JSON list of C-alpha atoms in Angstrom, two decimals:
[
{"chain": "A", "resi": 1, "resn": "UNK", "atom": "CA", "xyz": [103.86, 118.16, 60.66]},
{"chain": "A", "resi": 2, "resn": "UNK", "atom": "CA", "xyz": [106.55, 116.71, 62.23]},
{"chain": "A", "resi": 3, "resn": "UNK", "atom": "CA", "xyz": [105.95, 116.60, 66.90]},
{"chain": "A", "resi": 4, "resn": "UNK", "atom": "CA", "xyz": [107.93, 116.87, 69.58]},
{"chain": "A", "resi": 5, "resn": "UNK", "atom": "CA", "xyz": [108.92, 113.68, 71.74]},
{"chain": "A", "resi": 6, "resn": "UNK", "atom": "CA", "xyz": [106.10, 113.70, 74.41]},
{"chain": "A", "resi": 7, "resn": "UNK", "atom": "CA", "xyz": [105.94, 111.18, 77.10]},
{"chain": "A", "resi": 8, "resn": "UNK", "atom": "CA", "xyz": [103.48, 111.01, 80.28]},
{"chain": "A", "resi": 9, "resn": "UNK", "atom": "CA", "xyz": [104.44, 110.03, 83.81]},
{"chain": "A", "resi": 10, "resn": "UNK", "atom": "CA", "xyz": [103.42, 109.59, 87.11]},
{"chain": "A", "resi": 11, "resn": "UNK", "atom": "CA", "xyz": [104.94, 110.96, 90.55]},
{"chain": "A", "resi": 12, "resn": "UNK", "atom": "CA", "xyz": [103.58, 110.51, 94.12]},
{"chain": "A", "resi": 13, "resn": "UNK", "atom": "CA", "xyz": [103.00, 112.57, 97.15]},
{"chain": "A", "resi": 14, "resn": "UNK", "atom": "CA", "xyz": [103.75, 109.56, 99.81]},
{"chain": "A", "resi": 15, "resn": "UNK", "atom": "CA", "xyz": [103.16, 110.91, 103.54]},
{"chain": "A", "resi": 16, "resn": "UNK", "atom": "CA", "xyz": [103.27, 108.49, 106.43]},
{"chain": "A", "resi": 17, "resn": "UNK", "atom": "CA", "xyz": [103.52, 109.61, 109.80]},
{"chain": "A", "resi": 18, "resn": "UNK", "atom": "CA", "xyz": [106.80, 108.37, 111.91]},
{"chain": "A", "resi": 19, "resn": "UNK", "atom": "CA", "xyz": [107.57, 110.84, 114.68]},
{"chain": "A", "resi": 20, "resn": "UNK", "atom": "CA", "xyz": [105.92, 113.86, 112.07]},
{"chain": "A", "resi": 21, "resn": "UNK", "atom": "CA", "xyz": [104.40, 114.13, 108.93]},
{"chain": "A", "resi": 22, "resn": "UNK", "atom": "CA", "xyz": [106.76, 112.67, 106.37]},
{"chain": "A", "resi": 23, "resn": "UNK", "atom": "CA", "xyz": [106.89, 112.05, 102.50]},
{"chain": "A", "resi": 24, "resn": "UNK", "atom": "CA", "xyz": [109.20, 109.53, 100.40]},
{"chain": "A", "resi": 25, "resn": "UNK", "atom": "CA", "xyz": [111.99, 111.62, 98.82]},
{"chain": "A", "resi": 26, "resn": "UNK", "atom": "CA", "xyz": [114.52, 110.15, 95.95]},
{"chain": "A", "resi": 27, "resn": "UNK", "atom": "CA", "xyz": [117.96, 111.48, 95.47]},
{"chain": "A", "resi": 28, "resn": "UNK", "atom": "CA", "xyz": [118.26, 110.98, 91.82]},
{"chain": "A", "resi": 29, "resn": "UNK", "atom": "CA", "xyz": [120.78, 109.09, 90.31]},
{"chain": "A", "resi": 30, "resn": "UNK", "atom": "CA", "xyz": [120.57, 110.28, 86.85]},
{"chain": "A", "resi": 31, "resn": "UNK", "atom": "CA", "xyz": [119.98, 113.21, 84.55]},
{"chain": "A", "resi": 32, "resn": "UNK", "atom": "CA", "xyz": [118.29, 115.92, 84.85]},
{"chain": "A", "resi": 33, "resn": "UNK", "atom": "CA", "xyz": [119.05, 116.75, 88.15]},
{"chain": "A", "resi": 34, "resn": "UNK", "atom": "CA", "xyz": [121.29, 114.10, 89.39]},
{"chain": "A", "resi": 35, "resn": "UNK", "atom": "CA", "xyz": [122.34, 113.64, 92.90]},
{"chain": "A", "resi": 36, "resn": "UNK", "atom": "CA", "xyz": [118.86, 116.28, 93.44]},
{"chain": "A", "resi": 37, "resn": "UNK", "atom": "CA", "xyz": [116.05, 115.19, 96.02]},
{"chain": "A", "resi": 38, "resn": "UNK", "atom": "CA", "xyz": [112.68, 114.55, 93.72]},
{"chain": "A", "resi": 39, "resn": "UNK", "atom": "CA", "xyz": [109.35, 112.76, 94.30]},
{"chain": "A", "resi": 40, "resn": "UNK", "atom": "CA", "xyz": [109.20, 108.63, 92.98]},
{"chain": "A", "resi": 41, "resn": "UNK", "atom": "CA", "xyz": [107.34, 108.69, 89.86]},
{"chain": "A", "resi": 42, "resn": "UNK", "atom": "CA", "xyz": [108.49, 107.16, 86.20]},
{"chain": "A", "resi": 43, "resn": "UNK", "atom": "CA", "xyz": [106.78, 107.13, 83.07]},
{"chain": "A", "resi": 44, "resn": "UNK", "atom": "CA", "xyz": [104.03, 105.47, 81.74]},
{"chain": "A", "resi": 45, "resn": "UNK", "atom": "CA", "xyz": [104.39, 101.91, 80.24]},
{"chain": "A", "resi": 46, "resn": "UNK", "atom": "CA", "xyz": [102.59, 101.13, 76.74]},
{"chain": "A", "resi": 47, "resn": "UNK", "atom": "CA", "xyz": [100.96, 98.65, 78.27]},
{"chain": "A", "resi": 48, "resn": "UNK", "atom": "CA", "xyz": [99.31, 100.23, 81.09]},
{"chain": "A", "resi": 49, "resn": "UNK", "atom": "CA", "xyz": [96.81, 102.61, 82.94]},
{"chain": "A", "resi": 50, "resn": "UNK", "atom": "CA", "xyz": [97.24, 105.65, 84.99]},
{"chain": "A", "resi": 51, "resn": "UNK", "atom": "CA", "xyz": [95.95, 104.00, 88.06]},
{"chain": "A", "resi": 52, "resn": "UNK", "atom": "CA", "xyz": [98.55, 100.81, 87.87]},
{"chain": "A", "resi": 53, "resn": "UNK", "atom": "CA", "xyz": [101.23, 103.04, 86.57]},
{"chain": "A", "resi": 54, "resn": "UNK", "atom": "CA", "xyz": [100.91, 104.43, 90.01]},
{"chain": "A", "resi": 55, "resn": "UNK", "atom": "CA", "xyz": [100.72, 101.69, 92.04]},
{"chain": "A", "resi": 56, "resn": "UNK", "atom": "CA", "xyz": [103.45, 100.56, 90.09]},
{"chain": "A", "resi": 57, "resn": "UNK", "atom": "CA", "xyz": [105.80, 102.51, 91.05]},
{"chain": "A", "resi": 58, "resn": "UNK", "atom": "CA", "xyz": [104.70, 102.94, 94.86]},
{"chain": "A", "resi": 59, "resn": "UNK", "atom": "CA", "xyz": [105.17, 99.09, 95.01]},
{"chain": "A", "resi": 60, "resn": "UNK", "atom": "CA", "xyz": [108.58, 99.55, 94.00]},
{"chain": "A", "resi": 61, "resn": "UNK", "atom": "CA", "xyz": [109.86, 102.47, 96.13]},
{"chain": "A", "resi": 62, "resn": "UNK", "atom": "CA", "xyz": [107.78, 101.24, 99.30]},
{"chain": "A", "resi": 63, "resn": "UNK", "atom": "CA", "xyz": [107.76, 97.74, 98.68]},
{"chain": "A", "resi": 64, "resn": "UNK", "atom": "CA", "xyz": [103.92, 97.59, 99.36]},
{"chain": "A", "resi": 65, "resn": "UNK", "atom": "CA", "xyz": [101.68, 95.55, 97.92]},
{"chain": "A", "resi": 66, "resn": "UNK", "atom": "CA", "xyz": [98.09, 97.14, 95.53]},
{"chain": "A", "resi": 67, "resn": "UNK", "atom": "CA", "xyz": [95.63, 97.81, 97.98]},
{"chain": "A", "resi": 68, "resn": "UNK", "atom": "CA", "xyz": [97.67, 98.07, 101.25]},
{"chain": "A", "resi": 69, "resn": "UNK", "atom": "CA", "xyz": [97.49, 101.91, 100.76]},
{"chain": "A", "resi": 70, "resn": "UNK", "atom": "CA", "xyz": [95.31, 104.37, 100.45]},
{"chain": "A", "resi": 71, "resn": "UNK", "atom": "CA", "xyz": [95.72, 106.34, 96.73]},
{"chain": "A", "resi": 72, "resn": "UNK", "atom": "CA", "xyz": [94.27, 108.61, 94.59]},
{"chain": "A", "resi": 73, "resn": "UNK", "atom": "CA", "xyz": [94.73, 110.98, 91.83]},
{"chain": "A", "resi": 74, "resn": "UNK", "atom": "CA", "xyz": [95.72, 114.26, 92.63]},
{"chain": "A", "resi": 75, "resn": "UNK", "atom": "CA", "xyz": [96.09, 116.67, 89.68]},
{"chain": "A", "resi": 76, "resn": "UNK", "atom": "CA", "xyz": [98.18, 116.83, 85.98]},
{"chain": "A", "resi": 77, "resn": "UNK", "atom": "CA", "xyz": [101.02, 119.15, 85.34]},
{"chain": "A", "resi": 78, "resn": "UNK", "atom": "CA", "xyz": [101.71, 119.63, 81.97]},
{"chain": "A", "resi": 79, "resn": "UNK", "atom": "CA", "xyz": [103.78, 123.16, 81.85]},
{"chain": "A", "resi": 80, "resn": "UNK", "atom": "CA", "xyz": [106.50, 123.52, 78.88]},
{"chain": "A", "resi": 81, "resn": "UNK", "atom": "CA", "xyz": [109.79, 123.19, 79.98]},
{"chain": "A", "resi": 82, "resn": "UNK", "atom": "CA", "xyz": [109.18, 121.27, 82.89]},
{"chain": "A", "resi": 83, "resn": "UNK", "atom": "CA", "xyz": [111.51, 118.05, 81.85]},
{"chain": "A", "resi": 84, "resn": "UNK", "atom": "CA", "xyz": [114.17, 119.11, 80.53]},
{"chain": "A", "resi": 85, "resn": "UNK", "atom": "CA", "xyz": [114.22, 116.12, 77.95]},
{"chain": "A", "resi": 86, "resn": "UNK", "atom": "CA", "xyz": [111.19, 116.48, 76.05]},
{"chain": "A", "resi": 87, "resn": "UNK", "atom": "CA", "xyz": [107.37, 117.12, 76.80]},
{"chain": "A", "resi": 88, "resn": "UNK", "atom": "CA", "xyz": [106.47, 115.59, 80.04]},
{"chain": "A", "resi": 89, "resn": "UNK", "atom": "CA", "xyz": [102.85, 115.39, 81.08]},
{"chain": "A", "resi": 90, "resn": "UNK", "atom": "CA", "xyz": [102.94, 113.57, 84.42]},
{"chain": "A", "resi": 91, "resn": "UNK", "atom": "CA", "xyz": [99.74, 112.91, 86.65]},
{"chain": "A", "resi": 92, "resn": "UNK", "atom": "CA", "xyz": [100.31, 112.82, 90.24]},
{"chain": "A", "resi": 93, "resn": "UNK", "atom": "CA", "xyz": [99.06, 110.78, 92.67]},
{"chain": "A", "resi": 94, "resn": "UNK", "atom": "CA", "xyz": [98.86, 111.06, 96.59]},
{"chain": "A", "resi": 95, "resn": "UNK", "atom": "CA", "xyz": [98.91, 107.95, 98.48]},
{"chain": "A", "resi": 96, "resn": "UNK", "atom": "CA", "xyz": [98.99, 107.97, 102.50]},
{"chain": "A", "resi": 97, "resn": "UNK", "atom": "CA", "xyz": [99.50, 104.55, 105.45]},
{"chain": "A", "resi": 98, "resn": "UNK", "atom": "CA", "xyz": [100.77, 104.22, 108.32]},
{"chain": "A", "resi": 99, "resn": "UNK", "atom": "CA", "xyz": [103.97, 103.68, 109.64]},
{"chain": "A", "resi": 100, "resn": "UNK", "atom": "CA", "xyz": [106.05, 102.81, 105.77]},
{"chain": "A", "resi": 101, "resn": "UNK", "atom": "CA", "xyz": [108.43, 100.81, 106.08]},
{"chain": "A", "resi": 102, "resn": "UNK", "atom": "CA", "xyz": [111.88, 102.21, 105.33]},
{"chain": "A", "resi": 103, "resn": "UNK", "atom": "CA", "xyz": [112.35, 102.85, 101.64]},
{"chain": "A", "resi": 104, "resn": "UNK", "atom": "CA", "xyz": [114.51, 101.33, 99.11]},
{"chain": "A", "resi": 105, "resn": "UNK", "atom": "CA", "xyz": [115.44, 103.39, 96.52]},
{"chain": "A", "resi": 106, "resn": "UNK", "atom": "CA", "xyz": [114.12, 102.52, 93.01]},
{"chain": "A", "resi": 107, "resn": "UNK", "atom": "CA", "xyz": [116.43, 101.48, 89.35]},
{"chain": "A", "resi": 108, "resn": "UNK", "atom": "CA", "xyz": [117.05, 105.37, 88.56]},
{"chain": "A", "resi": 109, "resn": "UNK", "atom": "CA", "xyz": [117.34, 107.06, 92.37]},
{"chain": "A", "resi": 110, "resn": "UNK", "atom": "CA", "xyz": [120.69, 106.51, 94.31]},
{"chain": "A", "resi": 111, "resn": "UNK", "atom": "CA", "xyz": [118.73, 106.85, 97.81]},
{"chain": "A", "resi": 112, "resn": "UNK", "atom": "CA", "xyz": [115.19, 107.42, 99.26]},
{"chain": "A", "resi": 113, "resn": "UNK", "atom": "CA", "xyz": [114.70, 108.48, 102.49]},
{"chain": "A", "resi": 114, "resn": "UNK", "atom": "CA", "xyz": [111.43, 109.78, 104.83]},
{"chain": "A", "resi": 115, "resn": "UNK", "atom": "CA", "xyz": [112.08, 113.71, 104.38]},
{"chain": "A", "resi": 116, "resn": "UNK", "atom": "CA", "xyz": [109.32, 115.49, 107.56]},
{"chain": "A", "resi": 117, "resn": "UNK", "atom": "CA", "xyz": [107.87, 117.71, 105.73]},
{"chain": "A", "resi": 118, "resn": "UNK", "atom": "CA", "xyz": [109.03, 120.72, 107.61]},
{"chain": "A", "resi": 119, "resn": "UNK", "atom": "CA", "xyz": [112.13, 119.92, 106.03]},
{"chain": "A", "resi": 120, "resn": "UNK", "atom": "CA", "xyz": [111.36, 119.85, 102.47]},
{"chain": "A", "resi": 121, "resn": "UNK", "atom": "CA", "xyz": [109.76, 123.54, 103.09]},
{"chain": "A", "resi": 122, "resn": "UNK", "atom": "CA", "xyz": [112.94, 125.00, 102.61]},
{"chain": "A", "resi": 123, "resn": "UNK", "atom": "CA", "xyz": [114.48, 122.17, 99.88]},
{"chain": "A", "resi": 124, "resn": "UNK", "atom": "CA", "xyz": [114.58, 122.89, 96.61]},
{"chain": "A", "resi": 125, "resn": "UNK", "atom": "CA", "xyz": [113.28, 119.66, 94.45]},
{"chain": "A", "resi": 126, "resn": "UNK", "atom": "CA", "xyz": [113.24, 118.29, 90.50]},
{"chain": "A", "resi": 127, "resn": "UNK", "atom": "CA", "xyz": [111.34, 119.35, 88.20]},
{"chain": "A", "resi": 128, "resn": "UNK", "atom": "CA", "xyz": [108.73, 121.21, 89.58]},
{"chain": "A", "resi": 129, "resn": "UNK", "atom": "CA", "xyz": [107.97, 118.85, 92.89]},
{"chain": "A", "resi": 130, "resn": "UNK", "atom": "CA", "xyz": [108.15, 121.71, 95.38]},
{"chain": "A", "resi": 131, "resn": "UNK", "atom": "CA", "xyz": [104.52, 122.30, 93.80]},
{"chain": "A", "resi": 132, "resn": "UNK", "atom": "CA", "xyz": [103.76, 119.07, 93.48]},
{"chain": "A", "resi": 133, "resn": "UNK", "atom": "CA", "xyz": [104.42, 118.04, 97.09]},
{"chain": "A", "resi": 134, "resn": "UNK", "atom": "CA", "xyz": [102.21, 121.65, 98.35]},
{"chain": "A", "resi": 135, "resn": "UNK", "atom": "CA", "xyz": [99.40, 120.50, 96.49]},
{"chain": "A", "resi": 136, "resn": "UNK", "atom": "CA", "xyz": [99.24, 116.61, 98.03]},
{"chain": "A", "resi": 137, "resn": "UNK", "atom": "CA", "xyz": [100.08, 118.27, 101.07]},
{"chain": "A", "resi": 138, "resn": "UNK", "atom": "CA", "xyz": [97.00, 120.88, 101.07]},
{"chain": "A", "resi": 139, "resn": "UNK", "atom": "CA", "xyz": [95.06, 118.38, 99.16]},
{"chain": "A", "resi": 140, "resn": "UNK", "atom": "CA", "xyz": [95.44, 116.08, 102.78]},
{"chain": "A", "resi": 141, "resn": "UNK", "atom": "CA", "xyz": [95.40, 118.36, 105.40]},
{"chain": "A", "resi": 142, "resn": "UNK", "atom": "CA", "xyz": [91.98, 119.66, 103.07]},
{"chain": "A", "resi": 143, "resn": "UNK", "atom": "CA", "xyz": [90.63, 116.27, 103.40]},
{"chain": "A", "resi": 144, "resn": "UNK", "atom": "CA", "xyz": [90.80, 116.20, 106.73]},
{"chain": "A", "resi": 145, "resn": "UNK", "atom": "CA", "xyz": [88.11, 118.34, 107.92]},
{"chain": "A", "resi": 146, "resn": "UNK", "atom": "CA", "xyz": [85.63, 116.79, 105.85]},
{"chain": "A", "resi": 147, "resn": "UNK", "atom": "CA", "xyz": [86.20, 113.16, 105.27]},
{"chain": "A", "resi": 148, "resn": "UNK", "atom": "CA", "xyz": [87.40, 109.71, 106.73]},
{"chain": "A", "resi": 149, "resn": "UNK", "atom": "CA", "xyz": [90.95, 110.16, 105.27]},
{"chain": "A", "resi": 150, "resn": "UNK", "atom": "CA", "xyz": [92.54, 110.36, 108.25]},
{"chain": "A", "resi": 151, "resn": "UNK", "atom": "CA", "xyz": [91.76, 106.91, 109.03]},
{"chain": "A", "resi": 152, "resn": "UNK", "atom": "CA", "xyz": [93.99, 105.65, 106.33]},
{"chain": "A", "resi": 153, "resn": "UNK", "atom": "CA", "xyz": [96.87, 106.78, 108.74]},
{"chain": "A", "resi": 154, "resn": "UNK", "atom": "CA", "xyz": [95.64, 104.16, 111.41]},
{"chain": "A", "resi": 155, "resn": "UNK", "atom": "CA", "xyz": [96.13, 101.06, 112.00]},
{"chain": "A", "resi": 156, "resn": "UNK", "atom": "CA", "xyz": [92.82, 98.77, 110.70]},
{"chain": "A", "resi": 157, "resn": "UNK", "atom": "CA", "xyz": [91.90, 99.19, 114.40]},
{"chain": "A", "resi": 158, "resn": "UNK", "atom": "CA", "xyz": [93.15, 102.18, 116.93]},
{"chain": "A", "resi": 159, "resn": "UNK", "atom": "CA", "xyz": [91.65, 104.77, 119.56]},
{"chain": "A", "resi": 160, "resn": "UNK", "atom": "CA", "xyz": [90.31, 107.93, 119.41]},
{"chain": "A", "resi": 161, "resn": "UNK", "atom": "CA", "xyz": [93.78, 109.11, 120.97]},
{"chain": "A", "resi": 162, "resn": "UNK", "atom": "CA", "xyz": [96.04, 107.41, 118.06]},
{"chain": "A", "resi": 163, "resn": "UNK", "atom": "CA", "xyz": [93.25, 109.29, 115.59]},
{"chain": "A", "resi": 164, "resn": "UNK", "atom": "CA", "xyz": [93.53, 112.54, 117.29]},
{"chain": "A", "resi": 165, "resn": "UNK", "atom": "CA", "xyz": [97.41, 112.41, 116.65]},
{"chain": "A", "resi": 166, "resn": "UNK", "atom": "CA", "xyz": [96.95, 111.64, 113.24]},
{"chain": "A", "resi": 167, "resn": "UNK", "atom": "CA", "xyz": [95.18, 115.24, 112.75]},
{"chain": "A", "resi": 168, "resn": "UNK", "atom": "CA", "xyz": [97.57, 117.13, 115.05]},
{"chain": "A", "resi": 169, "resn": "UNK", "atom": "CA", "xyz": [100.73, 116.07, 113.15]},
{"chain": "A", "resi": 170, "resn": "UNK", "atom": "CA", "xyz": [99.04, 116.74, 109.43]},
{"chain": "A", "resi": 171, "resn": "UNK", "atom": "CA", "xyz": [97.66, 120.29, 110.92]},
{"chain": "A", "resi": 172, "resn": "UNK", "atom": "CA", "xyz": [100.37, 120.79, 113.06]},
{"chain": "A", "resi": 173, "resn": "UNK", "atom": "CA", "xyz": [98.45, 121.48, 115.87]},
{"chain": "A", "resi": 174, "resn": "UNK", "atom": "CA", "xyz": [97.55, 120.60, 119.01]},
{"chain": "A", "resi": 175, "resn": "UNK", "atom": "CA", "xyz": [93.79, 119.93, 119.78]},
{"chain": "A", "resi": 176, "resn": "UNK", "atom": "CA", "xyz": [92.00, 119.50, 122.80]},
{"chain": "A", "resi": 177, "resn": "UNK", "atom": "CA", "xyz": [91.53, 115.98, 123.09]},
{"chain": "A", "resi": 178, "resn": "UNK", "atom": "CA", "xyz": [88.05, 116.16, 125.07]},
{"chain": "A", "resi": 179, "resn": "UNK", "atom": "CA", "xyz": [86.84, 118.13, 122.52]},
{"chain": "A", "resi": 180, "resn": "UNK", "atom": "CA", "xyz": [88.20, 116.35, 119.79]},
{"chain": "A", "resi": 181, "resn": "UNK", "atom": "CA", "xyz": [86.84, 112.84, 121.19]},
{"chain": "A", "resi": 182, "resn": "UNK", "atom": "CA", "xyz": [83.54, 114.30, 121.51]},
{"chain": "A", "resi": 183, "resn": "UNK", "atom": "CA", "xyz": [84.08, 115.30, 117.76]},
{"chain": "A", "resi": 184, "resn": "UNK", "atom": "CA", "xyz": [84.98, 112.05, 115.96]},
{"chain": "A", "resi": 185, "resn": "UNK", "atom": "CA", "xyz": [82.20, 109.69, 117.93]},
{"chain": "A", "resi": 186, "resn": "UNK", "atom": "CA", "xyz": [79.91, 112.13, 117.62]},
{"chain": "A", "resi": 187, "resn": "UNK", "atom": "CA", "xyz": [80.14, 112.02, 114.06]},
{"chain": "A", "resi": 188, "resn": "UNK", "atom": "CA", "xyz": [77.90, 109.96, 112.29]},
{"chain": "A", "resi": 189, "resn": "UNK", "atom": "CA", "xyz": [79.68, 107.12, 110.11]},
{"chain": "A", "resi": 190, "resn": "UNK", "atom": "CA", "xyz": [82.82, 108.07, 111.26]},
{"chain": "A", "resi": 191, "resn": "UNK", "atom": "CA", "xyz": [83.79, 105.69, 113.59]},
{"chain": "A", "resi": 192, "resn": "UNK", "atom": "CA", "xyz": [82.60, 102.23, 113.60]},
{"chain": "A", "resi": 193, "resn": "UNK", "atom": "CA", "xyz": [83.27, 100.80, 117.29]},
{"chain": "A", "resi": 194, "resn": "UNK", "atom": "CA", "xyz": [84.92, 97.49, 117.87]},
{"chain": "A", "resi": 195, "resn": "UNK", "atom": "CA", "xyz": [83.97, 96.12, 121.44]},
{"chain": "A", "resi": 196, "resn": "UNK", "atom": "CA", "xyz": [87.35, 95.83, 122.15]},
{"chain": "A", "resi": 197, "resn": "UNK", "atom": "CA", "xyz": [89.69, 98.13, 124.06]},
{"chain": "A", "resi": 198, "resn": "UNK", "atom": "CA", "xyz": [93.81, 98.33, 124.50]},
{"chain": "A", "resi": 199, "resn": "UNK", "atom": "CA", "xyz": [95.78, 100.19, 127.02]},
{"chain": "A", "resi": 200, "resn": "UNK", "atom": "CA", "xyz": [98.93, 100.19, 124.59]},
{"chain": "A", "resi": 201, "resn": "UNK", "atom": "CA", "xyz": [98.47, 104.79, 124.74]},
{"chain": "A", "resi": 202, "resn": "UNK", "atom": "CA", "xyz": [98.65, 104.13, 128.67]},
{"chain": "A", "resi": 203, "resn": "UNK", "atom": "CA", "xyz": [96.51, 104.73, 131.67]},
{"chain": "A", "resi": 204, "resn": "UNK", "atom": "CA", "xyz": [93.01, 102.71, 131.96]},
{"chain": "A", "resi": 205, "resn": "UNK", "atom": "CA", "xyz": [91.48, 100.72, 128.98]},
{"chain": "A", "resi": 206, "resn": "UNK", "atom": "CA", "xyz": [90.92, 102.73, 125.97]},
{"chain": "A", "resi": 207, "resn": "UNK", "atom": "CA", "xyz": [88.36, 101.42, 123.31]},
{"chain": "A", "resi": 208, "resn": "UNK", "atom": "CA", "xyz": [89.24, 100.48, 119.69]},
{"chain": "A", "resi": 209, "resn": "UNK", "atom": "CA", "xyz": [87.35, 101.90, 116.51]},
{"chain": "A", "resi": 210, "resn": "UNK", "atom": "CA", "xyz": [87.78, 101.19, 112.77]},
{"chain": "A", "resi": 211, "resn": "UNK", "atom": "CA", "xyz": [86.83, 103.57, 110.02]},
{"chain": "A", "resi": 212, "resn": "UNK", "atom": "CA", "xyz": [83.25, 104.34, 109.64]},
{"chain": "A", "resi": 213, "resn": "UNK", "atom": "CA", "xyz": [81.22, 103.46, 106.08]},
{"chain": "A", "resi": 214, "resn": "UNK", "atom": "CA", "xyz": [80.96, 107.49, 105.52]},
{"chain": "A", "resi": 215, "resn": "UNK", "atom": "CA", "xyz": [83.04, 108.76, 102.90]},
{"chain": "A", "resi": 216, "resn": "UNK", "atom": "CA", "xyz": [81.96, 112.30, 103.96]},
{"chain": "A", "resi": 217, "resn": "UNK", "atom": "CA", "xyz": [81.13, 113.99, 106.85]},
{"chain": "A", "resi": 218, "resn": "UNK", "atom": "CA", "xyz": [78.31, 116.19, 107.99]},
{"chain": "A", "resi": 219, "resn": "UNK", "atom": "CA", "xyz": [79.21, 118.57, 109.96]},
{"chain": "A", "resi": 220, "resn": "UNK", "atom": "CA", "xyz": [82.88, 118.41, 108.21]},
{"chain": "A", "resi": 221, "resn": "UNK", "atom": "CA", "xyz": [85.24, 117.99, 111.72]},
{"chain": "A", "resi": 222, "resn": "UNK", "atom": "CA", "xyz": [86.59, 121.68, 112.54]},
{"chain": "A", "resi": 223, "resn": "UNK", "atom": "CA", "xyz": [90.13, 121.94, 113.64]},
{"chain": "A", "resi": 224, "resn": "UNK", "atom": "CA", "xyz": [89.25, 124.30, 117.09]}
]
């Protein structure tokens, strides 16, 4: 029995904070969907594992070395017809990092840019990338509730005010500074004091922290 052509790809939901929460998108330079915006990604090579393919694609699109960005598997997508070329199953990955550089387009892309997620909600991405982006955003926003994921958007050492900005931009909401400070400094394992201070936030010197050792937060962070 003959089987139709079949391929596996990886797609990346790459999020960073600039003036607001942004996602990396590329304008496709080849068919299908030439000229349309899409998430970065590509075909998995015969000699590489899925995580290796995701890290390679991320490096090609951002220039970042493996290990410098938080990356985790998001979900698999394999609906028939999602790619008009052939039956293609894609494994999506979520990548987060602070202050990512201006992207450079990969080999099959005509342009790459950081797009505010608000504006992408009104655009139509190629393939089923609208759904993949939405799932990535939902994952990131949900994990801020119960894990230290927000620290992946911060520099290695950060202030509570800088961490609060992450929560506010990802959740698109304002948080009470005093209440937030009390919660994050009182959550076991979330933050580790460095013993140093900085004035980069303005005003009085602020304590510098780094990510703690906790993988899950009990009780979970609350938006109120």
